[in-house]
């Protein structure tokens, strides 16, 4: 690849011998990055390492600084402080044109007066390639994104999804070491979006190009990323694989932003035991000390239904508490296609509403219906605890 | 875990990072500097010099010079006497004569009544300050050293006045009733014309957008005709129609067309297209939903008009009013031809400079003329910003429904106004081809024999075309490149701000003021750019600058419609910005660039105000020829030349339309 040739003239083997760390060094390393506008800090002290070939998603609510971080990496909006290294090269203050990346914007920014072919060839010209070489490369790229038949058309004649793929082809035409995507799918309708998710992911795997994608859509991030960087108010809340992020959110914000949550104010009673309302629940409490205030979180899908219990009505002080079993009345049921979303109220949670998602099967099997009383379990290992200032 | 709570503080050590400049950045910076420099040379510096001139007064300071006279042997010197003492004794120069202008000269011999250039007596002169200056022949002398001259040399010694800063010129201006009266006159004329023009323009625009009258396209075309002729032309037409020999002279009930009446009618003629286009745009963006709401509330027609139509167009109306006001108050050609003895500011500048060679007073009038122009401009910019906000709201276009009475009324009115416009043009056309309107109506071509009259002949016409083409060519390039820098160069925020400000300024600077400022700045031997004075170059520079703002805004609008990420994409693809510029930006903006070119062409053909101070015998212009021939009483040839300008502009418009269509077909297939 062009990139490898231009940056490492010596064989990789001897380089590795000189610098034993080089083999394991991250491809992109960001340290202590800040970005401030006149009276507003958009990024605070961002540090992040990305390995070669990884697919990373920056995920967070709108305005949290994802684009700002991406543009700092691209050299389009310089950070105020901080260092960025790419492939062992300090690129912190390099202009965009001297960095090594391809980028796709939300608007695609396709040149409207150039044909699809010319758009893709734009970055290939001017670099000492012959006309036939360029034509071959363009044909190959058009094949890759499956739009060979459209090569003579203008961008305005293509659908949104097709334009998106052209923008992608143009970005990877110069075989960049890093691919940056800023909300590439958000302008498309839902069906195309899901389809393109797979295409982009497959293409990235095929090329092995390190990729950073910005998105505010958690589903998209969970489906595509090797690792997700969750951001909020200009800081990184957590970095981790989709399952880590989902199963072990580091902060309440992450727990709430990824997937849905029930949140209850709680207090640590003893090691392995917390109190919600007037009742005790079993829960992992490693990082907490007895008496500490906390927020207990459980996801709707993690609540297990156990059906109506004959003794449920007077079972309030049963030792079953220790199995985190509670009685709850079904207030509302909403059929969402794949599952039923139910709203329950439980006396033991201090009559707070508990949202639970039950499978269609379970609802049928246990004859759960509005107005009925059922017993549900909040599994100990699914009950998450976050610190709360009292 | 507690990352959010313990948010670290901004590092205090280490300066804010700066990006390394890429080659593109350096090229862009250089480019911006060049165009910024152009605007400073072509606008900022001349205006500054003019401003300082208006506050400069010149006076002979007699106390600053001392003389000594020798006896007949030329060896023994008499006592040292100051010029002031001599004058007190002799009364050679009255106090009033001591005030002068920058070119004032006072012969030293005035203080020596017995002076004879054949006498063997020698004279000595020195200054008492380092600033005291005098000329011996053409050599400039300065300072406190004695200098000896024999009598034949002393004959050619003249004192130079001293310059001081102050408001004396303004005091003189305001204490000269004939001059100060012009302020009132100009404001009055501008105000009256504004009321009439905006009312007529509104009625026309209303007809075109809110009725189903026929021939809308034709009326639109006719209403823009006045843009294609110099503002002198309606003046000439009025002279023929209502002047001393005018056929419709009686219509004026004894009042003379020369003066306020002529100025107002002519002003309506030449400002109508501007007001009409602005109000038409404002009315075109009306929201049909408002009309539907009014209809559902059973509002009467009149009530709908009052509560929906007028408020919807209010920014357009205000904007149009300011534009018309500025155009009238700064116009020179029309009041020059039809104004008679009625003093107007723009004409005063001309009279002071060309007639009396009083440049300082010309500068004073210019500064006074700048005030309303800048005021109107500032208010208008504010309005425009709000109008844009109004525009961006998503509106449902309004489609008028036929209504026999309204349609007939609108149609009749449009016919009437069209008749007025076409009548004026036709009058000039007829006057140009008949022997002697209205007495001898036989056809002739003698009025086109321009070479036989003063004014510059056919060469002037050729020069005008050359000027228009050069202005269109270089103007489009400079304006578009400049707008590109303002809009697309990232970084250099301060530089871009200054640049944009400079680009907006010409709108507020009347042509006469610009022209006079150019005299001050370029007609100065100490200026290295003095060489362009009196050449075609200075005419092109002044015309491009004069019409810079509208062209700049057109370019800016086109550029703003382009995706701001194109530059980012090009940089990520390691392509230099100029490749993007020529392959994408220019082709996409081509329609706008062509519009800028034709705008500059048409205005360069018709403009009089700036260039009237700047043309030389080699660079006489058609529009100035109209003025000069009219001045010399050759009104029919003046009309003929005006008509030539009109046809040239019509032809240019047609060619523009053809080129635009051809190019669009070839390069804009993607649209
Ligand atoms: N040029 C600017 N001046 C001031 N604030 C800005 C500027 N650009 C972005 N911001 C602010 O920085 C924050 C982060 O923006 P951005 O990175 O675009 O968010 P997102 O995560 O939605 O991509 C936002 O609150 C935005 O208002
Ligand atoms: Mg964003």
Coordinates of N, CA, C and O and ligand atoms in Angstrom, one line a residue, chain A residues 37-43 60-69 77 182-183 214 231, chain B residues 493, ligand 1:
Chain A
X37 N -13.7 26.6 22.6 CA -14.1 27.8 21.8 C -14.1 29.0 22.8 O -13.9 28.8 24.0
X38 N -14.4 30.1 22.3 CA -14.3 31.3 23.1 C -14.6 31.1 24.6 O -13.7 31.3 25.4
X39 N -15.8 30.7 24.9 CA -16.1 30.5 26.3 C -16.8 29.2 26.6 O -17.6 29.0 27.4
X40 N -16.4 28.2 25.7 CA -17.0 26.9 25.8 C -16.0 25.8 25.6 O -15.2 25.9 24.6
X41 N -15.9 24.8 26.5 CA -15.0 23.8 26.3 C -15.7 22.6 25.6 O -16.6 22.0 26.2
X42 N -15.3 22.3 24.4 CA -16.0 21.2 23.7 C -15.4 19.8 23.9 O -16.1 18.8 23.9
X43 N -14.1 19.8 24.2 CA -13.5 18.5 24.5 C -12.6 18.7 25.7 O -11.8 19.7 25.8
X60 N -22.6 9.2 21.4 CA -23.0 10.1 22.4 C -24.1 11.0 21.9 O -24.4 11.0 20.7
X61 N -24.7 11.7 22.8 CA -25.8 12.5 22.4 C -25.4 13.7 21.5 O -24.2 14.0 21.5
X62 N -26.3 14.3 20.8 CA -25.9 15.4 19.9 C -25.3 16.5 20.7 O -25.7 16.9 21.8
X63 N -24.2 17.1 20.2 CA -23.5 18.2 20.8 C -22.5 17.8 21.9 O -21.9 18.7 22.6
X64 N -22.2 16.5 22.0 CA -21.3 16.1 23.0 C -19.8 16.2 22.6 O -18.9 16.0 23.4
X65 N -19.6 16.5 21.3 CA -18.2 16.7 20.9 C -17.6 15.6 20.0 O -16.4 15.6 19.7
X66 N -18.5 14.7 19.5 CA -18.0 13.7 18.6 C -17.3 14.2 17.3 O -16.2 13.8 17.0
X67 N -18.1 15.1 16.7 CA -17.6 15.6 15.4 C -16.3 16.4 15.7 O -15.4 16.4 14.9
X68 N -16.3 17.2 16.8 CA -15.2 18.0 17.1 C -13.9 17.1 17.3 O -12.8 17.4 16.7
X69 N -14.1 16.0 17.9 CA -12.9 15.0 18.1 C -12.5 14.5 16.7 O -11.3 14.4 16.4
X77 N -10.2 20.9 12.3 CA -10.4 21.9 13.3 C -9.3 21.5 14.4 O -9.5 20.6 15.1
X182 N -18.4 10.5 9.5 CA -19.2 11.4 10.4 C -20.7 11.1 10.2 O -21.2 11.7 9.2
X183 N -21.3 10.4 11.0 CA -22.7 10.1 10.9 C -23.1 9.7 9.4 O -23.9 10.4 8.8
X214 N -18.6 8.2 13.6 CA -19.3 9.0 14.6 C -20.8 8.7 14.5 O -21.3 8.6 13.3
X231 N -19.3 9.1 24.7 CA -18.9 10.5 25.1 C -20.1 11.2 25.6 O -21.2 11.0 25.3
Chain B
X493 N -9.2 34.7 10.5 CA -10.5 35.3 10.7 C -10.5 36.8 10.6 O -11.4 37.4 10.0
Ligands
LIG1 N1 -17.3 27.0 16.0 C1 -17.9 26.7 17.2 N2 -18.0 27.7 18.1 C2 -18.5 27.4 19.3 N3 -19.0 26.3 19.7 C3 -18.9 25.2 18.8 C4 -18.4 25.4 17.5 N4 -18.4 24.2 16.9 C5 -19.0 23.4 17.7 N5 -19.3 24.0 18.9 C6 -19.9 23.3 20.1 O1 -19.2 22.2 20.4 C7 -20.0 21.2 20.9 C8 -19.7 19.9 20.2 O2 -20.1 20.0 18.9 P1 -20.0 18.7 17.9 O3 -18.7 18.1 18.1 O4 -20.4 19.1 16.6 O5 -21.1 17.7 18.6 P2 -21.6 16.3 18.0 O6 -21.3 15.4 19.1 O7 -23.1 16.4 17.9 O8 -20.9 16.0 16.8 C9 -21.5 21.7 20.6 O9 -22.0 22.0 21.9 C10 -21.3 22.8 19.7 O10 -22.3 23.8 20.0

